[in-house]
mmCIF file of C-alpha atoms in Angstrom:
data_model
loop_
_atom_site.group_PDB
_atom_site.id
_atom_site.type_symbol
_atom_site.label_atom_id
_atom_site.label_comp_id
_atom_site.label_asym_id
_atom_site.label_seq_id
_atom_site.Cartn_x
_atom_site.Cartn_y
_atom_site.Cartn_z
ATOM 1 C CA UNK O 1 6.303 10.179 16.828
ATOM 2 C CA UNK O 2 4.003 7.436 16.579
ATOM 3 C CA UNK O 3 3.357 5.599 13.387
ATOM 4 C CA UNK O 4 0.033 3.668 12.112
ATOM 5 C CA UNK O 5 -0.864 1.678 14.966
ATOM 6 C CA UNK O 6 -2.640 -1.938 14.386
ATOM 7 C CA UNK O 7 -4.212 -4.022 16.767
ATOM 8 C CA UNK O 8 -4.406 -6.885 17.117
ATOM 9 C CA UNK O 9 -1.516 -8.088 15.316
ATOM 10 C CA UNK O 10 -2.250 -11.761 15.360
ATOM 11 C CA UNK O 11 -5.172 -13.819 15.242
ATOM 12 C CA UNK O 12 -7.163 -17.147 14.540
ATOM 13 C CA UNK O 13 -10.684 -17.006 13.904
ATOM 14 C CA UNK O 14 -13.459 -20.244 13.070
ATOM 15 C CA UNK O 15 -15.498 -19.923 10.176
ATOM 16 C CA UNK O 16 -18.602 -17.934 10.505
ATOM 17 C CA UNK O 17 -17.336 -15.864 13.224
ATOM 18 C CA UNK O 18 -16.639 -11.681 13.576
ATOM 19 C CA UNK O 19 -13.918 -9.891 14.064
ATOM 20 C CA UNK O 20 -12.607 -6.100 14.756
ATOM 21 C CA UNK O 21 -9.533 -4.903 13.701
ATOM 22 C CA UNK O 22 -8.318 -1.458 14.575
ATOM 23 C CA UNK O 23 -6.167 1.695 13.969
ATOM 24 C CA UNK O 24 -4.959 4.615 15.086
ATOM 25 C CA UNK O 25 -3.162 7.163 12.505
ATOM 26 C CA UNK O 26 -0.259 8.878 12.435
ATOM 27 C CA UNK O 27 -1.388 12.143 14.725
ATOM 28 C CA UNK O 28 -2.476 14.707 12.391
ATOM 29 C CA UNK O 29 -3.344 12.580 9.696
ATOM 30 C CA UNK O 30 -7.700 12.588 9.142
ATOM 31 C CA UNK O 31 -7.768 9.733 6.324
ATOM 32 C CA UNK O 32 -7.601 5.903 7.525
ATOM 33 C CA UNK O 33 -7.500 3.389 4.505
ATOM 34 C CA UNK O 34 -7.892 -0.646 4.955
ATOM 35 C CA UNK O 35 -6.102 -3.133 2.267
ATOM 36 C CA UNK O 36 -5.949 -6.818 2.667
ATOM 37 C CA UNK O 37 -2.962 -8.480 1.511
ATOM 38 C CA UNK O 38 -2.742 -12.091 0.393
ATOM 39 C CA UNK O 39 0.505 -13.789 -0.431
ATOM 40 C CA UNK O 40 2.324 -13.386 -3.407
ATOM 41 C CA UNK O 41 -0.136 -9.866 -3.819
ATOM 42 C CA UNK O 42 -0.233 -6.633 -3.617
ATOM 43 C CA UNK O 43 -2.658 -4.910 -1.082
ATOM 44 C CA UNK O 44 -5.937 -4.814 -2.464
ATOM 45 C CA UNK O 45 -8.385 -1.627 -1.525
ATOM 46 C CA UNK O 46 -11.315 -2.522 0.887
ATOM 47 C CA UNK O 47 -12.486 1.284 2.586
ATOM 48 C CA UNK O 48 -11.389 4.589 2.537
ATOM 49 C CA UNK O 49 -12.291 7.006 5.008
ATOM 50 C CA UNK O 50 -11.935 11.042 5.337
ATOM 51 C CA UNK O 51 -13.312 13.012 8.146
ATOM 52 C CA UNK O 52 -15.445 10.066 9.665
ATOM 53 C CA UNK O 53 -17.446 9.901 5.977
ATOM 54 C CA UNK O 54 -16.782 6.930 3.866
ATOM 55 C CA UNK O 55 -14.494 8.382 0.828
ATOM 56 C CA UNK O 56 -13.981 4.551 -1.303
ATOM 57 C CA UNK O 57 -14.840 1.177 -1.026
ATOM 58 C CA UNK O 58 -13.336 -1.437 -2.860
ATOM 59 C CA UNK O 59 -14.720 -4.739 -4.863
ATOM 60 C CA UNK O 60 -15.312 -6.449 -1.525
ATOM 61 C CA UNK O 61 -18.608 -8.566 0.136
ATOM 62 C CA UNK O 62 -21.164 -6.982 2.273
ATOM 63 C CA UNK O 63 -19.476 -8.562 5.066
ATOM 64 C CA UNK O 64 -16.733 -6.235 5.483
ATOM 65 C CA UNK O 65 -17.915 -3.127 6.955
ATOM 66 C CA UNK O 66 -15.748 0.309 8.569
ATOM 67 C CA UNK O 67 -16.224 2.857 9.880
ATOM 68 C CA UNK O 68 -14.037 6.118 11.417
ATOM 69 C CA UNK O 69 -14.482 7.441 14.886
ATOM 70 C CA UNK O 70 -13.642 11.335 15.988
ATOM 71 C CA UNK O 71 -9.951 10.999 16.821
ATOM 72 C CA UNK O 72 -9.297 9.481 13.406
ATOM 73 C CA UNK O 73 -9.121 6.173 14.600
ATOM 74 C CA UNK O 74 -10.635 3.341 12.638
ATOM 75 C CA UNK O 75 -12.555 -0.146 12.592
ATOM 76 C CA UNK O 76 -12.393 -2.635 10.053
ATOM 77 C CA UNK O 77 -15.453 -4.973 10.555
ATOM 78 C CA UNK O 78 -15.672 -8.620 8.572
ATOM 79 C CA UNK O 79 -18.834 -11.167 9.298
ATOM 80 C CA UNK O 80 -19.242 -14.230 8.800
ATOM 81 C CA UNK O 81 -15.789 -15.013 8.012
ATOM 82 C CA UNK O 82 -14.673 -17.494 5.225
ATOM 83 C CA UNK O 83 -11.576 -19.511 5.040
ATOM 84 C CA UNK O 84 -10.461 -17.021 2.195
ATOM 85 C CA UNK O 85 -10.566 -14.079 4.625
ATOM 86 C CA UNK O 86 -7.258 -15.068 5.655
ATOM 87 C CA UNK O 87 -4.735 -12.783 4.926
ATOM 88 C CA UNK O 88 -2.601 -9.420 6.507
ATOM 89 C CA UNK O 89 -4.707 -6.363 6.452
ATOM 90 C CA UNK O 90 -3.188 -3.215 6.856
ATOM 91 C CA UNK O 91 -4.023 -0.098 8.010
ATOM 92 C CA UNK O 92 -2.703 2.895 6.279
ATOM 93 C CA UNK O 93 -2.670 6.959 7.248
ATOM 94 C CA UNK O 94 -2.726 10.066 4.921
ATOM 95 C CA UNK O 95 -2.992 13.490 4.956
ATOM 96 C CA UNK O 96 -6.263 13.173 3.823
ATOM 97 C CA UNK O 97 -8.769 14.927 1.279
ATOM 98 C CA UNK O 98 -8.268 17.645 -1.560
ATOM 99 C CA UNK O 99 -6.008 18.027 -4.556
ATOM 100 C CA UNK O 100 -2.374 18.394 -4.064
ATOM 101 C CA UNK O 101 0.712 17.408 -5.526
ATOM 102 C CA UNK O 102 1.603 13.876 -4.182
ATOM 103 C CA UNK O 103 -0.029 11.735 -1.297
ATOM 104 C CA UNK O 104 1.766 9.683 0.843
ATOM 105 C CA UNK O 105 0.054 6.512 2.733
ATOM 106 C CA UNK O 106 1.949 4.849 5.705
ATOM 107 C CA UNK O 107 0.826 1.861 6.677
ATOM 108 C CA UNK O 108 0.658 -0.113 9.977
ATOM 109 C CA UNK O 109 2.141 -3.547 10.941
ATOM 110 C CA UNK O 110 -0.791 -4.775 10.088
ATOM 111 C CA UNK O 111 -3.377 -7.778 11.464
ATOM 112 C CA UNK O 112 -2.795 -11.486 10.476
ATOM 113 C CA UNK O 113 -5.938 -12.805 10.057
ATOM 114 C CA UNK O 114 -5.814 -16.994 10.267
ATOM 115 C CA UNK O 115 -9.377 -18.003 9.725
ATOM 116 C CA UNK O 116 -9.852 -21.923 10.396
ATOM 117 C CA UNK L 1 -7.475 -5.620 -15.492
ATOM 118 C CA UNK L 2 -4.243 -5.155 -13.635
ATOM 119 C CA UNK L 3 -3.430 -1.850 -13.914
ATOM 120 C CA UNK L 4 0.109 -1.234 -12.483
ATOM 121 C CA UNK L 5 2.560 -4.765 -13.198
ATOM 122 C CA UNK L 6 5.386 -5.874 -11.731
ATOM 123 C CA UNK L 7 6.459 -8.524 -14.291
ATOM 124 C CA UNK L 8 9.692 -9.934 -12.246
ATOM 125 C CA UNK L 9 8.715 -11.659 -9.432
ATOM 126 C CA UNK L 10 11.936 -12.104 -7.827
ATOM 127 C CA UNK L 11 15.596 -10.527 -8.676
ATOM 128 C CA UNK L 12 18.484 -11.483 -7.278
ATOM 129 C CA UNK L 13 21.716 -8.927 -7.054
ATOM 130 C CA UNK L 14 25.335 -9.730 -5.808
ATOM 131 C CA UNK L 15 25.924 -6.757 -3.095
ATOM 132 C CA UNK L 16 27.579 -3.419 -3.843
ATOM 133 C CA UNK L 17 25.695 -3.773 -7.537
ATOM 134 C CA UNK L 18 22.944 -2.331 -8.918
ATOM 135 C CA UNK L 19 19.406 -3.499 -8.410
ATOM 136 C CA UNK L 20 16.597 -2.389 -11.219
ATOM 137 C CA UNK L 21 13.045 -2.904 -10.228
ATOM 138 C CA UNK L 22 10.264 -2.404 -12.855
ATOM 139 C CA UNK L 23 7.091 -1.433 -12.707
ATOM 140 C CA UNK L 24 4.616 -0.909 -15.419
ATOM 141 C CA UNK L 25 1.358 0.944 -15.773
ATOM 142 C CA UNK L 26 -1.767 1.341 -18.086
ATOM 143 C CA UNK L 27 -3.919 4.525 -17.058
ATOM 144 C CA UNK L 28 -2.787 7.580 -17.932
ATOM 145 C CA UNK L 29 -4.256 9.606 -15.001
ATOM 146 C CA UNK L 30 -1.519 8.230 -12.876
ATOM 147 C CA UNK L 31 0.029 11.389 -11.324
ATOM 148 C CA UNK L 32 1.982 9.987 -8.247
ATOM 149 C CA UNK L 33 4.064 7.055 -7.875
ATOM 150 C CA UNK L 34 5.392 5.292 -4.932
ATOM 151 C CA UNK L 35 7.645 2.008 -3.914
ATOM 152 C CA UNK L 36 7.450 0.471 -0.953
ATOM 153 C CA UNK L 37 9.867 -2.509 0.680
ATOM 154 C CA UNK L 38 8.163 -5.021 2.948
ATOM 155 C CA UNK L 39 9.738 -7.182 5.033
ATOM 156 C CA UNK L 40 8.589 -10.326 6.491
ATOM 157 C CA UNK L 41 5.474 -9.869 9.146
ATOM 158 C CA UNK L 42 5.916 -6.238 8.577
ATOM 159 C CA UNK L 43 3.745 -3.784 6.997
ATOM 160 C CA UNK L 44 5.213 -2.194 4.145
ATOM 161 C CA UNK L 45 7.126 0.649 4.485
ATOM 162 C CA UNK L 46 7.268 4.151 2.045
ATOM 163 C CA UNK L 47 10.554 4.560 0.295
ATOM 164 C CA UNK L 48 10.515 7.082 -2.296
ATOM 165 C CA UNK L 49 8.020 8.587 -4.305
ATOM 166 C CA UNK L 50 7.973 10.870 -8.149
ATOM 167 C CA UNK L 51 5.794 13.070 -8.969
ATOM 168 C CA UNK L 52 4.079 12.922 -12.903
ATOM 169 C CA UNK L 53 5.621 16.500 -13.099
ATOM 170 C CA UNK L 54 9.257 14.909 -12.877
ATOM 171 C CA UNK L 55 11.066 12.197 -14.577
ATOM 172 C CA UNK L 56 13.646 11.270 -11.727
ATOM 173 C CA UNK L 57 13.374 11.650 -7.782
ATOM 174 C CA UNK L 58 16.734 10.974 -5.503
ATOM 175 C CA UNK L 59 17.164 9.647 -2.149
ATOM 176 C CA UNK L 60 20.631 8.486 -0.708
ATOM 177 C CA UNK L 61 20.948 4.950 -2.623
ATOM 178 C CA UNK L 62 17.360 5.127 -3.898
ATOM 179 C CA UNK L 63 16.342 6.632 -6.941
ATOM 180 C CA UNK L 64 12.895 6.428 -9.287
ATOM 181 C CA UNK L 65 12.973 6.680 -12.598
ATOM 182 C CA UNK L 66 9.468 7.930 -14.717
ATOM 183 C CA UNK L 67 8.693 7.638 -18.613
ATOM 184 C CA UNK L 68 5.219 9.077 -18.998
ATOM 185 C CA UNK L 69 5.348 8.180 -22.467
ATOM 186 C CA UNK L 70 6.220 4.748 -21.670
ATOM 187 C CA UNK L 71 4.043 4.728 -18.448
ATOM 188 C CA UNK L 72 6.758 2.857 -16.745
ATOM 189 C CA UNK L 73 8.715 3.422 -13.665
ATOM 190 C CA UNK L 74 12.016 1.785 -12.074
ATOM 191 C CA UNK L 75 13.696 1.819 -8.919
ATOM 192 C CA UNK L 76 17.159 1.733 -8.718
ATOM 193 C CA UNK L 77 18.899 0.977 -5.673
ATOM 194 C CA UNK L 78 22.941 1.674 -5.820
ATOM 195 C CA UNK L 79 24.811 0.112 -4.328
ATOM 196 C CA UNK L 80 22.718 -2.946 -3.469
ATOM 197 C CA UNK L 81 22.754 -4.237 0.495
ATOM 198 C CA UNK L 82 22.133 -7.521 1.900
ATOM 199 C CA UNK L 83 19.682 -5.257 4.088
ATOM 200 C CA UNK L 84 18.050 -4.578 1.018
ATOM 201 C CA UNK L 85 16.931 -8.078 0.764
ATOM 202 C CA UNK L 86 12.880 -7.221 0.965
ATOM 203 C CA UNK L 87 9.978 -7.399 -1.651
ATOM 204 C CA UNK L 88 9.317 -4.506 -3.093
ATOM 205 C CA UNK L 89 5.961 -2.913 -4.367
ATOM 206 C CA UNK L 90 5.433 -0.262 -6.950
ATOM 207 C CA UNK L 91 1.987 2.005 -6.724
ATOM 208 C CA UNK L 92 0.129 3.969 -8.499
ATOM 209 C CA UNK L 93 -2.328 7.106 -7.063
ATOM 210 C CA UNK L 94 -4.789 9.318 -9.175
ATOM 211 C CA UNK L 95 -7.114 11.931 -8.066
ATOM 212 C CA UNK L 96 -10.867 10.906 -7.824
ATOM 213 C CA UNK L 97 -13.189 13.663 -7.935
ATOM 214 C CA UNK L 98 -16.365 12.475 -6.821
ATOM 215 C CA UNK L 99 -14.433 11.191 -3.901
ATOM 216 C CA UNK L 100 -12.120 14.289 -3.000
ATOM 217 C CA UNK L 101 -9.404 11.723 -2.206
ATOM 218 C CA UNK L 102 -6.727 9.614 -3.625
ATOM 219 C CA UNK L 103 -6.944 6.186 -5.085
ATOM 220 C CA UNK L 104 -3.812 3.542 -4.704
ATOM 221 C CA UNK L 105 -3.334 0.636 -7.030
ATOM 222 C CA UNK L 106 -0.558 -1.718 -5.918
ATOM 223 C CA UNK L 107 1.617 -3.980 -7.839
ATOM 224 C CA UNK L 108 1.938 -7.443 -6.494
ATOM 225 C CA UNK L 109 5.689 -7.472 -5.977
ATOM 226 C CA UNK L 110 9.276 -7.786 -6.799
ATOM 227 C CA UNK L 111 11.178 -9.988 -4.340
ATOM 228 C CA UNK L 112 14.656 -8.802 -4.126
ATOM 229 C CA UNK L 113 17.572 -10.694 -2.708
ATOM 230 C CA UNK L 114 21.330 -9.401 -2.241
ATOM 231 C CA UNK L 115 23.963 -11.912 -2.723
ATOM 232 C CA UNK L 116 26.847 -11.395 0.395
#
């Protein structure tokens, strides 16, 4: 079985540029998270989504945007990009929504992001 | 306000020992725990998890530790591998209502190296 797929893995951007990053979920799974990771961090929250609708969003700029398709798969959108925005940013699958005893999230390979 | 801590940043363990990693916490609504070991360009991967309902959760070499009272969890890893040479994070989930989902606070790391 598939895992959390990320794509791309690597890439350089110039300041003030876009980019996409995307993911595909472990089959089954309906809720897509994003977390940037920085080194010597943990991942930090950006987005959570659930059944396409926008479930948590974390202490990020305006510039980072996401959104969740029908199949589950996801975007992670960042404008204007700053030197700062470097960093790995990682996709991660769950189960999704509701109450239940323990919630596992996988995560992807994740993106390197090298802004310059 | 760093809610879960990792206050080792690195350990280093001669192989076949034990390895303790740490992790400490501050909110009480904490009900699931996870580690995860990450390896260089990789994502992170899930290792083992403990429910708030238990106090100790098994898997081959791996087990978690929790005191509630303490709000503070350890992994211990026995016997130690040069394989096991990987940082290691520690998270915390709660339940959000208004959200219907899960919320995951990371620790920023333990880096773990086994001797040969």
């Amino acid at each position: 079985d598939a895992g959390v797929t990320q794509s791309p893995t690597h890439l350089i951007k110039t300041r003030g540029q876009h980019v996409t990053l995307r993911c595909s979920p472990i089959s089954g799974h309906k809720s897509v998270s994003w977390y940037q990771q920085v080194l010597g961090q943990g991942p930090q929250f950006i987005f959570q989504y659930y059944e396409k609708e926008e479930r948590g969003r974390g202490n990020f700029p305006d510039r980072f945007s996401a959104r969740q398709f029908p199949n589950y798969s996801s975007e992670l959108n960042v404008n204007a990009l700053l030197l700062g925005d470097s960093a790995l940013y990682l996709c991660a699958s769950s189960g999704g929504g509701g109450r239940r005893t323990g919630n596992t999230i996988y995560f992807g390979e994740g993106s390197w992001l090298t802004v310059v | 306000d760093q809610q879960v801590k990792q206050n080792s940043p690195s350990l280093s363990v001669q192989e076949g020992r034990i390895s303790i990693l740490n992790c400490d916490y501050t909110n009480s609504m904490f009900d699931y725990f996870l580690w995860y070991k990450k390896y260089p360009a990789e994502g992170p991967t899930f290792l083992i998890s403990i429910s708030s309902i238990k106090d100790k959760n098994e898997d081959g070499r791996f087990t978690v530790f929790l005191n509630k009272s303490a709000k503070h969890l350890s992994l211990h890893i026995v016997p130690s591998q040069p394989g096991d040479s990987a940082v290691y994070f520690c998270a915390a989930s709660d339940f959000i209502r208004n959200r219907g989902t899960y919320k995951y606070i990371f620790g920023t790391g333990t880096r773990l190296k086994v001797l040969a």
